[in-house]
PDB file of C-alpha atoms and ligand atoms in Angstrom:
ATOM      1  CA  MET A   1      20.051  89.237  25.557  1.00 94.00           C
ATOM      2  CA  THR A   2      21.623  86.063  24.322  1.00 98.00           C
ATOM      3  CA  VAL A   3      22.576  82.917  26.196  1.00 98.00           C
ATOM      4  CA  TRP A   4      26.108  82.157  24.992  1.00 98.00           C
ATOM      5  CA  ILE A   5      27.441  78.606  25.066  1.00 98.00           C
ATOM      6  CA  CYS A   6      31.177  77.963  25.257  1.00 98.00           C
ATOM      7  CA  LYS A   7      32.010  75.837  22.222  1.00 97.00           C
ATOM      8  CA  THR A   8      34.708  73.874  24.075  1.00 97.00           C
ATOM      9  CA  CYS A   9      32.956  72.944  27.333  1.00 98.00           C
ATOM     10  CA  GLY A  10      29.272  73.503  26.498  1.00 98.00           C
ATOM     11  CA  ALA A  11      28.621  75.763  29.501  1.00 98.00           C
ATOM     12  CA  GLN A  12      25.781  78.224  29.151  1.00 98.00           C
ATOM     13  CA  HIS A  13      26.855  81.625  30.473  1.00 98.00           C
ATOM     14  CA  LYS A  14      24.929  84.460  32.096  1.00 98.00           C
ATOM     15  CA  PRO A  15      22.811  86.106  29.333  1.00 98.00           C
ATOM     16  CA  SER A  16      24.432  89.128  27.696  1.00 98.00           C
ATOM     17  CA  ASP A  17      24.269  91.045  24.422  1.00 98.00           C
ATOM     18  CA  ALA A  18      27.864  90.430  23.416  1.00 97.00           C
ATOM     19  CA  PRO A  19      29.702  87.137  23.983  1.00 98.00           C
ATOM     20  CA  PRO A  20      31.469  86.955  27.373  1.00 97.00           C
ATOM     21  CA  ALA A  21      35.142  87.896  27.485  1.00 94.00           C
ATOM     22  CA  HIS A  22      36.207  84.425  28.547  1.00 96.00           C
ATOM     23  CA  CYS A  23      35.079  81.030  29.867  1.00 98.00           C
ATOM     24  CA  ALA A  24      36.521  80.456  33.340  1.00 98.00           C
ATOM     25  CA  ILE A  25      35.806  76.718  33.124  1.00 98.00           C
ATOM     26  CA  CYS A  26      38.021  76.384  30.039  1.00 98.00           C
ATOM     27  CA  GLU A  27      40.747  78.658  31.409  1.00 98.00           C
ATOM     28  CA  ASP A  28      41.096  76.265  34.347  1.00 98.00           C
ATOM     29  CA  GLU A  29      43.817  73.612  33.949  1.00 98.00           C
ATOM     30  CA  ARG A  30      41.179  70.852  34.021  1.00 98.00           C
ATOM     31  CA  GLN A  31      39.782  72.054  30.657  1.00 98.00           C
ATOM     32  CA  TYR A  32      41.475  73.919  27.830  1.00 97.00           C
ATOM     33  CA  ILE A  33      41.268  76.668  25.255  1.00 97.00           C
ATOM     34  CA  GLY A  34      42.355  75.254  21.919  1.00 93.00           C
ATOM     35  CA  ALA A  35      44.635  76.700  19.280  1.00 94.00           C
ATOM     36  CA  ASN A  36      41.743  78.651  17.698  1.00 93.00           C
ATOM     37  CA  GLY A  37      41.009  80.526  20.916  1.00 96.00           C
ATOM     38  CA  GLN A  38      37.766  81.003  22.796  1.00 97.00           C
ATOM     39  CA  GLN A  39      34.665  80.451  20.661  1.00 97.00           C
ATOM     40  CA  TRP A  40      30.964  80.894  21.383  1.00 98.00           C
ATOM     41  CA  LEU A  41      27.651  79.568  20.139  1.00 98.00           C
ATOM     42  CA  ASP A  42      24.355  81.440  20.372  1.00 98.00           C
ATOM     43  CA  ARG A  43      22.041  79.090  22.291  1.00 98.00           C
ATOM     44  CA  ASP A  44      19.054  79.808  20.012  1.00 97.00           C
ATOM     45  CA  SER A  45      21.084  79.070  16.901  1.00 97.00           C
ATOM     46  CA  LEU A  46      21.161  75.393  17.919  1.00 97.00           C
ATOM     47  CA  ASP A  47      17.397  74.845  17.700  1.00 97.00           C
ATOM     48  CA  PRO A  48      17.174  74.137  13.944  1.00 97.00           C
ATOM     49  CA  SER A  49      20.248  71.925  13.838  1.00 98.00           C
ATOM     50  CA  HIS A  50      20.391  70.043  17.153  1.00 98.00           C
ATOM     51  CA  SER A  51      18.114  67.861  19.240  1.00 98.00           C
ATOM     52  CA  ASN A  52      18.450  65.385  22.059  1.00 98.00           C
ATOM     53  CA  ASP A  53      18.848  61.696  21.432  1.00 98.00           C
ATOM     54  CA  TRP A  54      16.697  59.488  23.690  1.00 98.00           C
ATOM     55  CA  ARG A  55      17.844  55.967  24.526  1.00 98.00           C
ATOM     56  CA  GLU A  56      16.277  53.560  27.023  1.00 98.00           C
ATOM     57  CA  ILE A  57      19.290  51.971  28.701  1.00 98.00           C
ATOM     58  CA  GLU A  58      17.723  49.709  31.350  1.00 98.00           C
ATOM     59  CA  PRO A  59      14.359  49.746  33.162  1.00 98.00           C
ATOM     60  CA  GLY A  60      14.102  53.115  34.882  1.00 98.00           C
ATOM     61  CA  LEU A  61      17.035  54.716  33.083  1.00 98.00           C
ATOM     62  CA  VAL A  62      17.057  56.840  29.924  1.00 98.00           C
ATOM     63  CA  GLY A  63      20.125  58.404  28.310  1.00 98.00           C
ATOM     64  CA  ILE A  64      19.766  61.877  26.787  1.00 98.00           C
ATOM     65  CA  GLY A  65      22.577  63.202  24.598  1.00 98.00           C
ATOM     66  CA  LEU A  66      22.805  66.203  22.325  1.00 98.00           C
ATOM     67  CA  THR A  67      23.024  65.243  18.663  1.00 97.00           C
ATOM     68  CA  PRO A  68      25.082  66.121  16.804  1.00 98.00           C
ATOM     69  CA  ALA A  69      27.291  66.353  19.868  1.00 96.00           C
ATOM     70  CA  ILE A  70      29.067  69.585  20.710  1.00 96.00           C
ATOM     71  CA  ALA A  71      31.772  70.409  23.272  1.00 97.00           C
ATOM     72  CA  ILE A  72      32.562  67.493  25.629  1.00 97.00           C
ATOM     73  CA  GLY A  73      29.836  65.287  24.161  1.00 97.00           C
ATOM     74  CA  GLN A  74      28.543  63.715  27.379  1.00 98.00           C
ATOM     75  CA  ARG A  75      25.043  62.359  27.788  1.00 98.00           C
ATOM     76  CA  ALA A  76      22.728  62.950  30.718  1.00 98.00           C
ATOM     77  CA  LEU A  77      20.804  60.192  32.504  1.00 99.00           C
ATOM     78  CA  LEU A  78      17.150  60.325  33.549  1.00 99.00           C
ATOM     79  CA  VAL A  79      16.638  58.153  36.635  1.00 99.00           C
ATOM     80  CA  GLN A  80      13.028  57.107  37.225  1.00 98.00           C
ATOM     81  CA  THR A  81      11.846  56.132  40.715  1.00 98.00           C
ATOM     82  CA  PRO A  82       8.392  55.672  42.322  1.00 97.00           C
ATOM     83  CA  ALA A  83       9.007  59.036  44.048  1.00 98.00           C
ATOM     84  CA  GLY A  84       9.798  60.881  40.806  1.00 98.00           C
ATOM     85  CA  ASN A  85      12.510  61.478  38.247  1.00 98.00           C
ATOM     86  CA  VAL A  86      16.011  62.845  38.725  1.00 99.00           C
ATOM     87  CA  LEU A  87      18.196  64.214  35.954  1.00 99.00           C
ATOM     88  CA  TRP A  88      21.819  63.203  36.466  1.00 99.00           C
ATOM     89  CA  ASP A  89      24.311  65.391  34.624  1.00 98.00           C
ATOM     90  CA  CYS A  90      23.190  67.677  31.841  1.00 98.00           C
ATOM     91  CA  VAL A  91      23.667  68.647  28.205  1.00 98.00           C
ATOM     92  CA  PRO A  92      24.046  72.099  26.597  1.00 98.00           C
ATOM     93  CA  MET A  93      20.387  72.509  25.556  1.00 98.00           C
ATOM     94  CA  LEU A  94      16.879  71.109  25.917  1.00 98.00           C
ATOM     95  CA  ASP A  95      14.646  70.609  22.869  1.00 98.00           C
ATOM     96  CA  GLU A  96      10.861  70.739  22.995  1.00 97.00           C
ATOM     97  CA  ALA A  97      10.316  67.068  22.071  1.00 98.00           C
ATOM     98  CA  THR A  98      12.493  65.900  24.954  1.00 98.00           C
ATOM     99  CA  ALA A  99      10.813  68.312  27.358  1.00 98.00           C
ATOM    100  CA  ALA A 100       7.365  67.042  26.323  1.00 98.00           C
ATOM    101  CA  ARG A 101       8.422  63.440  26.781  1.00 98.00           C
ATOM    102  CA  ILE A 102       9.749  64.066  30.283  1.00 98.00           C
ATOM    103  CA  ARG A 103       6.627  66.028  31.227  1.00 98.00           C
ATOM    104  CA  GLN A 104       4.526  63.002  30.184  1.00 98.00           C
ATOM    105  CA  MET A 105       6.611  60.962  32.624  1.00 98.00           C
ATOM    106  CA  GLY A 106       5.842  63.357  35.467  1.00 98.00           C
ATOM    107  CA  GLY A 107       8.605  65.916  34.958  1.00 98.00           C
ATOM    108  CA  LEU A 108      11.645  66.217  37.182  1.00 98.00           C
ATOM    109  CA  LYS A 109      12.030  66.339  40.964  1.00 98.00           C
ATOM    110  CA  ALA A 110      15.661  67.478  40.923  1.00 98.00           C
ATOM    111  CA  ILE A 111      18.748  67.991  38.789  1.00 99.00           C
ATOM    112  CA  CYS A 112      22.020  66.593  40.166  1.00 98.00           C
ATOM    113  CA  ILE A 113      25.317  67.110  38.350  1.00 98.00           C
ATOM    114  CA  SER A 114      28.607  65.325  38.833  1.00 98.00           C
ATOM    115  CA  HIS A 115      30.869  68.364  38.345  1.00 98.00           C
ATOM    116  CA  PRO A 116      31.251  71.765  36.599  1.00 98.00           C
ATOM    117  CA  HIS A 117      32.193  70.392  33.141  1.00 98.00           C
ATOM    118  CA  PHE A 118      28.620  69.091  32.886  1.00 98.00           C
ATOM    119  CA  TYR A 119      26.744  72.110  34.313  1.00 98.00           C
ATOM    120  CA  THR A 120      26.081  73.128  30.680  1.00 98.00           C
ATOM    121  CA  GLY A 121      22.331  73.840  30.269  1.00 98.00           C
ATOM    122  CA  MET A 122      21.225  73.148  33.861  1.00 98.00           C
ATOM    123  CA  VAL A 123      19.378  76.441  34.345  1.00 98.00           C
ATOM    124  CA  GLU A 124      17.474  76.063  31.054  1.00 98.00           C
ATOM    125  CA  TRP A 125      16.484  72.521  32.081  1.00 98.00           C
ATOM    126  CA  SER A 126      15.354  73.549  35.564  1.00 98.00           C
ATOM    127  CA  GLU A 127      13.284  76.457  34.264  1.00 98.00           C
ATOM    128  CA  ALA A 128      11.576  74.179  31.725  1.00 98.00           C
ATOM    129  CA  PHE A 129      10.401  71.884  34.519  1.00 98.00           C
ATOM    130  CA  GLY A 130       8.962  74.488  36.848  1.00 98.00           C
ATOM    131  CA  GLY A 131      12.171  75.530  38.555  1.00 98.00           C
ATOM    132  CA  VAL A 132      13.156  72.181  40.077  1.00 98.00           C
ATOM    133  CA  PRO A 133      16.179  72.426  42.392  1.00 98.00           C
ATOM    134  CA  ILE A 134      19.652  72.128  40.900  1.00 99.00           C
ATOM    135  CA  LEU A 135      21.571  70.349  43.656  1.00 98.00           C
ATOM    136  CA  LEU A 136      25.253  71.317  43.527  1.00 98.00           C
ATOM    137  CA  PRO A 137      27.951  70.782  46.151  1.00 98.00           C
ATOM    138  CA  GLU A 138      28.798  74.115  47.702  1.00 98.00           C
ATOM    139  CA  ALA A 139      32.498  73.452  47.084  1.00 98.00           C
ATOM    140  CA  ASP A 140      32.088  73.987  43.305  1.00 98.00           C
ATOM    141  CA  LEU A 141      29.826  77.047  43.230  1.00 98.00           C
ATOM    142  CA  GLU A 142      32.672  79.253  41.976  1.00 98.00           C
ATOM    143  CA  HIS A 143      32.486  77.310  38.691  1.00 98.00           C
ATOM    144  CA  VAL A 144      28.859  78.239  37.973  1.00 98.00           C
ATOM    145  CA  MET A 145      28.867  80.318  34.769  1.00 98.00           C
ATOM    146  CA  ARG A 146      25.107  80.953  34.661  1.00 98.00           C
ATOM    147  CA  PRO A 147      24.012  81.864  38.215  1.00 98.00           C
ATOM    148  CA  SER A 148      20.409  81.192  39.211  1.00 98.00           C
ATOM    149  CA  PRO A 149      18.299  81.169  42.380  1.00 98.00           C
ATOM    150  CA  LEU A 150      17.273  77.660  41.302  1.00 98.00           C
ATOM    151  CA  ILE A 151      20.702  76.362  42.356  1.00 98.00           C
ATOM    152  CA  GLU A 152      20.505  74.810  45.837  1.00 98.00           C
ATOM    153  CA  PRO A 153      23.994  74.302  47.249  1.00 98.00           C
ATOM    154  CA  TRP A 154      24.537  71.459  49.683  1.00 98.00           C
ATOM    155  CA  ARG A 155      27.314  70.748  52.154  1.00 98.00           C
ATOM    156  CA  GLY A 156      28.848  67.573  53.473  1.00 97.00           C
ATOM    157  CA  ASP A 157      29.674  64.252  51.861  1.00 98.00           C
ATOM    158  CA  SER A 158      26.235  62.830  50.985  1.00 98.00           C
ATOM    159  CA  LEU A 159      22.759  64.049  50.111  1.00 98.00           C
ATOM    160  CA  ASP A 160      19.541  62.001  50.028  1.00 98.00           C
ATOM    161  CA  VAL A 161      17.820  63.202  46.858  1.00 98.00           C
ATOM    162  CA  LEU A 162      14.855  60.811  46.722  1.00 98.00           C
ATOM    163  CA  PRO A 163      14.262  57.385  48.315  1.00 98.00           C
ATOM    164  CA  GLY A 164      16.850  55.119  46.679  1.00 98.00           C
ATOM    165  CA  VAL A 165      18.760  57.999  45.076  1.00 98.00           C
ATOM    166  CA  THR A 166      21.737  59.437  46.971  1.00 98.00           C
ATOM    167  CA  MET A 167      24.422  61.857  45.826  1.00 98.00           C
ATOM    168  CA  HIS A 168      27.910  61.346  47.254  1.00 98.00           C
ATOM    169  CA  ARG A 169      30.605  63.990  46.994  1.00 98.00           C
ATOM    170  CA  LEU A 170      33.864  62.104  46.442  1.00 98.00           C
ATOM    171  CA  GLY A 171      36.076  64.990  45.319  1.00 98.00           C
ATOM    172  CA  GLY A 172      39.218  64.345  43.292  1.00 98.00           C
ATOM    173  CA  HIS A 173      38.694  65.773  39.790  1.00 98.00           C
ATOM    174  CA  PHE A 174      36.912  68.741  41.443  1.00 98.00           C
ATOM    175  CA  GLU A 175      36.431  69.297  45.156  1.00 98.00           C
ATOM    176  CA  GLY A 176      32.722  68.797  44.619  1.00 98.00           C
ATOM    177  CA  SER A 177      32.961  65.905  42.135  1.00 98.00           C
ATOM    178  CA  SER A 178      30.123  63.541  42.935  1.00 98.00           C
ATOM    179  CA  VAL A 179      28.481  60.253  42.038  1.00 98.00           C
ATOM    180  CA  LEU A 180      24.835  59.162  42.230  1.00 99.00           C
ATOM    181  CA  GLU A 181      24.005  55.888  43.992  1.00 99.00           C
ATOM    182  CA  TRP A 182      20.787  54.469  42.519  1.00 98.00           C
ATOM    183  CA  ALA A 183      19.406  51.513  44.471  1.00 98.00           C
ATOM    184  CA  GLY A 184      16.940  50.494  41.726  1.00 98.00           C
ATOM    185  CA  GLY A 185      19.619  50.109  39.054  1.00 98.00           C
ATOM    186  CA  ALA A 186      20.989  46.843  37.649  1.00 98.00           C
ATOM    187  CA  ALA A 187      17.793  44.932  38.502  1.00 98.00           C
ATOM    188  CA  GLY A 188      18.035  45.930  42.163  1.00 98.00           C
ATOM    189  CA  LYS A 189      21.745  45.271  42.624  1.00 98.00           C
ATOM    190  CA  GLY A 190      22.338  49.007  42.410  1.00 98.00           C
ATOM    191  CA  ALA A 191      24.068  51.270  39.923  1.00 99.00           C
ATOM    192  CA  MET A 192      26.495  54.138  40.440  1.00 98.00           C
ATOM    193  CA  LEU A 193      26.361  57.058  37.992  1.00 98.00           C
ATOM    194  CA  VAL A 194      29.776  58.652  37.983  1.00 98.00           C
ATOM    195  CA  GLY A 195      30.235  61.280  35.248  1.00 98.00           C
ATOM    196  CA  ASP A 196      34.039  61.492  35.224  1.00 98.00           C
ATOM    197  CA  THR A 197      34.470  61.547  38.994  1.00 98.00           C
ATOM    198  CA  ILE A 198      35.542  58.006  38.133  1.00 98.00           C
ATOM    199  CA  GLN A 199      36.434  57.487  34.466  1.00 98.00           C
ATOM    200  CA  VAL A 200      35.477  54.225  32.756  1.00 98.00           C
ATOM    201  CA  THR A 201      38.469  53.283  30.574  1.00 98.00           C
ATOM    202  CA  PRO A 202      38.547  51.233  27.323  1.00 97.00           C
ATOM    203  CA  ALA A 203      39.739  47.945  28.862  1.00 97.00           C
ATOM    204  CA  ALA A 204      36.677  46.090  30.161  1.00 96.00           C
ATOM    205  CA  GLY A 205      36.388  46.270  33.937  1.00 97.00           C
ATOM    206  CA  TRP A 206      38.778  49.135  34.636  1.00 98.00           C
ATOM    207  CA  VAL A 207      38.473  52.804  35.636  1.00 98.00           C
ATOM    208  CA  SER A 208      40.787  55.739  36.280  1.00 98.00           C
ATOM    209  CA  PHE A 209      40.898  59.001  38.207  1.00 98.00           C
ATOM    210  CA  MET A 210      42.378  62.324  37.058  1.00 98.00           C
ATOM    211  CA  ARG A 211      42.565  65.950  38.065  1.00 98.00           C
ATOM    212  CA  SER A 212      42.553  66.887  34.352  1.00 98.00           C
ATOM    213  CA  TYR A 213      41.545  64.471  31.603  1.00 98.00           C
ATOM    214  CA  PRO A 214      42.392  66.635  28.548  1.00 97.00           C
ATOM    215  CA  ASN A 215      45.699  67.780  30.050  1.00 98.00           C
ATOM    216  CA  MET A 216      46.479  64.411  31.672  1.00 98.00           C
ATOM    217  CA  ILE A 217      47.215  65.664  35.185  1.00 98.00           C
ATOM    218  CA  PRO A 218      46.908  62.782  37.647  1.00 98.00           C
ATOM    219  CA  LEU A 219      45.528  62.791  41.178  1.00 98.00           C
ATOM    220  CA  PRO A 220      47.761  62.083  44.178  1.00 98.00           C
ATOM    221  CA  ALA A 221      47.748  58.549  45.562  1.00 98.00           C
ATOM    222  CA  ARG A 222      46.105  59.666  48.810  1.00 98.00           C
ATOM    223  CA  GLU A 223      43.149  61.116  46.881  1.00 98.00           C
ATOM    224  CA  VAL A 224      42.672  57.941  44.851  1.00 98.00           C
ATOM    225  CA  ARG A 225      42.836  55.861  48.048  1.00 98.00           C
ATOM    226  CA  ARG A 226      40.287  58.106  49.729  1.00 98.00           C
ATOM    227  CA  ILE A 227      37.886  57.890  46.759  1.00 98.00           C
ATOM    228  CA  ALA A 228      38.228  54.096  46.592  1.00 98.00           C
ATOM    229  CA  ASP A 229      37.534  53.808  50.338  1.00 98.00           C
ATOM    230  CA  ARG A 230      34.367  55.878  49.994  1.00 98.00           C
ATOM    231  CA  VAL A 231      33.206  53.821  47.030  1.00 98.00           C
ATOM    232  CA  ALA A 232      33.761  50.586  48.965  1.00 98.00           C
ATOM    233  CA  ASP A 233      30.949  51.621  51.324  1.00 97.00           C
ATOM    234  CA  LEU A 234      28.375  52.168  48.547  1.00 98.00           C
ATOM    235  CA  THR A 235      25.966  49.551  47.194  1.00 98.00           C
ATOM    236  CA  PHE A 236      26.185  48.967  43.440  1.00 98.00           C
ATOM    237  CA  ASP A 237      27.098  46.367  40.850  1.00 98.00           C
ATOM    238  CA  ARG A 238      27.082  48.554  37.722  1.00 98.00           C
ATOM    239  CA  ILE A 239      28.742  51.843  36.751  1.00 98.00           C
ATOM    240  CA  TYR A 240      27.479  54.342  34.200  1.00 98.00           C
ATOM    241  CA  GLY A 241      30.186  56.804  33.194  1.00 98.00           C
ATOM    242  CA  GLY A 242      29.549  60.146  31.545  1.00 98.00           C
ATOM    243  CA  TRP A 243      29.347  58.958  27.889  1.00 98.00           C
ATOM    244  CA  TRP A 244      27.197  56.416  26.030  1.00 98.00           C
ATOM    245  CA  ASP A 245      29.771  53.639  25.888  1.00 97.00           C
ATOM    246  CA  LYS A 246      31.318  54.153  29.323  1.00 98.00           C
ATOM    247  CA  ILE A 247      29.629  51.343  31.237  1.00 98.00           C
ATOM    248  CA  ILE A 248      30.806  48.558  33.530  1.00 98.00           C
ATOM    249  CA  ALA A 249      27.815  46.232  33.457  1.00 98.00           C
ATOM    250  CA  SER A 250      28.629  44.089  36.506  1.00 98.00           C
ATOM    251  CA  ASN A 251      31.146  43.603  39.326  1.00 98.00           C
ATOM    252  CA  ALA A 252      31.887  47.310  39.097  1.00 98.00           C
ATOM    253  CA  LYS A 253      32.830  47.735  42.751  1.00 98.00           C
ATOM    254  CA  ALA A 254      35.694  45.257  42.341  1.00 98.00           C
ATOM    255  CA  ALA A 255      36.729  47.174  39.203  1.00 98.00           C
ATOM    256  CA  VAL A 256      37.100  50.398  41.212  1.00 98.00           C
ATOM    257  CA  GLY A 257      39.124  48.630  43.914  1.00 98.00           C
ATOM    258  CA  ARG A 258      41.602  46.975  41.554  1.00 98.00           C
ATOM    259  CA  SER A 259      41.896  50.106  39.411  1.00 98.00           C
ATOM    260  CA  ALA A 260      42.717  52.265  42.440  1.00 98.00           C
ATOM    261  CA  ALA A 261      45.366  49.764  43.545  1.00 98.00           C
ATOM    262  CA  ARG A 262      46.936  49.736  40.059  1.00 98.00           C
ATOM    263  CA  TYR A 263      46.933  53.530  39.896  1.00 98.00           C
ATOM    264  CA  ILE A 264      48.550  53.937  43.307  1.00 98.00           C
ATOM    265  CA  ALA A 265      51.198  51.338  42.404  1.00 98.00           C
ATOM    266  CA  ALA A 266      51.983  53.191  39.178  1.00 98.00           C
ATOM    267  CA  LEU A 267      52.582  56.430  41.110  1.00 97.00           C
ATOM    268  CA  ALA A 268      54.795  54.803  43.725  1.00 93.00           C
TER     269      ALA A 268
HETATM  270 ZN1   ZN B   1      34.246  76.675  28.357  1.00 60.05          ZN
HETATM  271 ZN1   ZN B   2      35.456  66.729  33.888  1.00 60.05          ZN
END
């Protein structure tokens, strides 16, 4: 049996001999199937050619990105706390050097993922660290392409993961789209890890919100208002988006507020 990875979104699928017939994540309007049609990668074929990049971003935070990048090209974040480590978001595979490094740091306590586009190799990662829980909002379970008993669905709007680490389901892009509030980030001012629940845009100090990024389908004004209101209640000064360069280093809460106002005005 082979673990097949969708070449466009990076999702590992349920093991099978032949490649799956389709990738439901990419057939959804929030992703896409390109002009060349659905394509697959054999998970094991990546071992000789790919590994994970490891970058210390700030005290207590490491970025882990597949290199060379495939599919959406996001990087995961390893959040270190006195109570243990949490993996935020995920990448399509885990290499042995990265696994050994994380084990030296005490392994993982949990895996939390912003939304289905970044589920990718979550089951492989959990299994490598003793079957740590994969905490996914129940609302997005239909988008799991590689089912596993290690997935622990949760309901509601917020989940305390570890002391100082809280997952908030904001919705928008996906019903379960979430962010991670990390109290120890930004030298104690707090950081919010957002994936693309909130998208950091090229102009410094601005973000955006979309139902589909590749297909440019916006969210309704009421959804953007609701997300901004939820964010206003969280404690953070810095935002880490889903890619290496997607960072708002300071005053990030004000950036979300003004960006939501601009977005809503543009739709009016
Ligand atoms: Zn896909
Ligand atoms: Zn996405």
